[in-house]
Amino acid sequence: VGGRLAVAGRSLRFEPHAVDRVMAASGWGVSLDQVSSVDIAPRRPFSHLFGAGLRRQLRITVRDQTAYFVVNSVDQVAAELRALAEHS
């Protein structure tokens, strides 16, 4: 699912592209103070052979749920989100 991951105030939000919303994709959001960890998942080639599995993914854990995102500059994004979550 393609879309945009963004920080808005004290929240982290993912909004899928319009085409993906038509295909039943939904948004995701969490308050930064609920984020328990931000790290980079290793490549998972068998999770999605035609795209995301071939890239390292941003992994965000909130309580007992884990969400994965494909972002550019994953090391930098992870570091920035980790710093924001630590200061909430």
C-alpha atoms as a printed R data frame, in Angstrom:
   type eleno elety resid chain resno       x       y      z
1  ATOM     1    CA   VAL     A     1   0.000   0.000  0.000
2  ATOM     2    CA   GLY     A     2   1.465   3.334 -0.996
3  ATOM     3    CA   GLY     A     3   0.950   6.493  0.960
4  ATOM     4    CA   ARG     A     4   2.494   9.113  3.179
5  ATOM     5    CA   LEU     A     5   3.946   8.708  6.668
6  ATOM     6    CA   ALA     A     6   4.131  12.010  8.536
7  ATOM     7    CA   VAL     A     7   4.445  13.543 11.973
8  ATOM     8    CA   ALA     A     8   1.694  16.019 12.810
9  ATOM     9    CA   GLY     A     9   2.047  17.626 16.199
10 ATOM    10    CA   ARG     A    10   2.539  14.758 18.661
11 ATOM    11    CA   SER     A    11   1.086  12.122 16.314
12 ATOM    12    CA   LEU     A    12   2.497   9.818 13.687
13 ATOM    13    CA   ARG     A    13   0.097   9.193 10.798
14 ATOM    14    CA   PHE     A    14   0.024   7.100  7.662
15 ATOM    15    CA   GLU     A    15  -2.474   8.002  4.949
16 ATOM    16    CA   PRO     A    16  -2.762   5.713  1.925
17 ATOM    17    CA   HIS     A    17  -2.872   7.109 -1.584
18 ATOM    18    CA   ALA     A    18  -6.373   7.630 -3.005
19 ATOM    19    CA   VAL     A    19  -6.080   4.623 -5.315
20 ATOM    20    CA   ASP     A    20  -5.183   2.382 -2.373
21 ATOM    21    CA   ARG     A    21  -8.083   3.790 -0.314
22 ATOM    22    CA   VAL     A    22 -10.436   2.743 -3.107
23 ATOM    23    CA   MET     A    23  -8.963  -0.764 -2.780
24 ATOM    24    CA   ALA     A    24  -9.896  -0.784  0.951
25 ATOM    25    CA   ALA     A    25  -6.599   0.415  2.431
26 ATOM    26    CA   SER     A    26  -7.036   2.357  5.636
27 ATOM    27    CA   GLY     A    27  -5.049   4.974  7.468
28 ATOM    28    CA   TRP     A    28  -3.031   4.387 10.616
29 ATOM    29    CA   GLY     A    29  -2.102   6.713 13.412
30 ATOM    30    CA   VAL     A    30  -0.664   6.774 16.894
31 ATOM    31    CA   SER     A    31   0.381   9.315 19.480
32 ATOM    32    CA   LEU     A    32   4.179   9.483 19.705
33 ATOM    33    CA   ASP     A    33   4.038   8.803 23.448
34 ATOM    34    CA   GLN     A    34   2.514   5.379 22.704
35 ATOM    35    CA   VAL     A    35   5.445   4.295 20.510
36 ATOM    36    CA   SER     A    36   7.496   1.713 22.392
37 ATOM    37    CA   SER     A    37  10.223   1.248 19.765
38 ATOM    38    CA   VAL     A    38  11.411   2.465 16.383
39 ATOM    39    CA   ASP     A    39  13.976   0.445 14.497
40 ATOM    40    CA   ILE     A    40  14.884  -0.938 11.100
41 ATOM    41    CA   ALA     A    41  13.735  -4.402 10.134
42 ATOM    42    CA   PRO     A    42  16.040  -6.520  8.018
43 ATOM    43    CA   ARG     A    43  15.068  -7.350  4.481
44 ATOM    44    CA   ARG     A    44  12.278  -9.917  4.353
45 ATOM    45    CA   PRO     A    45  12.425 -11.150  0.744
46 ATOM    46    CA   PHE     A    46   9.650 -13.707  1.142
47 ATOM    47    CA   SER     A    47   7.200 -11.295  2.780
48 ATOM    48    CA   HIS     A    48   6.555  -9.458 -0.466
49 ATOM    49    CA   LEU     A    49   8.577 -10.621 -3.429
50 ATOM    50    CA   PHE     A    50   7.801  -7.663 -5.690
51 ATOM    51    CA   GLY     A    51   8.790  -4.711 -3.588
52 ATOM    52    CA   ALA     A    52   8.816  -4.118  0.128
53 ATOM    53    CA   GLY     A    53  10.504  -7.386  1.059
54 ATOM    54    CA   LEU     A    54  13.618  -6.408 -0.854
55 ATOM    55    CA   ARG     A    55  14.151  -3.214  1.159
56 ATOM    56    CA   ARG     A    56  14.951  -2.597  4.793
57 ATOM    57    CA   GLN     A    57  11.785  -1.339  6.435
58 ATOM    58    CA   LEU     A    58  10.984   1.101  9.203
59 ATOM    59    CA   ARG     A    59   9.493  -0.935 12.064
60 ATOM    60    CA   ILE     A    60   7.329   0.838 14.635
61 ATOM    61    CA   THR     A    61   6.070  -1.010 17.692
62 ATOM    62    CA   VAL     A    62   3.113   0.238 19.697
63 ATOM    63    CA   ARG     A    63   2.276  -1.958 22.682
64 ATOM    64    CA   ASP     A    64   1.813  -5.406 21.142
65 ATOM    65    CA   GLN     A    65   1.394  -4.278 17.521
66 ATOM    66    CA   THR     A    66   4.130  -3.837 14.948
67 ATOM    67    CA   ALA     A    67   3.773  -1.799 11.762
68 ATOM    68    CA   TYR     A    68   6.217  -1.807  8.839
69 ATOM    69    CA   PHE     A    69   6.804   1.059  6.406
70 ATOM    70    CA   VAL     A    70   8.992   1.450  3.345
71 ATOM    71    CA   VAL     A    71  10.535   4.913  3.418
72 ATOM    72    CA   ASN     A    72  13.443   6.613  1.724
73 ATOM    73    CA   SER     A    73  16.453   7.324  3.962
74 ATOM    74    CA   VAL     A    74  15.250   4.734  6.457
75 ATOM    75    CA   ASP     A    75  18.213   5.220  8.823
76 ATOM    76    CA   GLN     A    76  17.594   8.957  9.088
77 ATOM    77    CA   VAL     A    77  13.813   8.597  9.441
78 ATOM    78    CA   ALA     A    78  14.226   5.969 12.182
79 ATOM    79    CA   ALA     A    79  16.644   8.195 14.114
80 ATOM    80    CA   GLU     A    80  14.344  11.226 13.864
81 ATOM    81    CA   LEU     A    81  11.252   9.273 14.931
82 ATOM    82    CA   ARG     A    82  13.154   7.632 17.792
83 ATOM    83    CA   ALA     A    83  14.205  11.072 19.074
84 ATOM    84    CA   LEU     A    84  10.650  12.415 18.823
85 ATOM    85    CA   ALA     A    85   9.204   9.385 20.618
86 ATOM    86    CA   GLU     A    86  11.794   9.649 23.409
87 ATOM    87    CA   HIS     A    87  10.854  13.280 24.046
88 ATOM    88    CA   SER     A    88   7.136  12.643 24.386
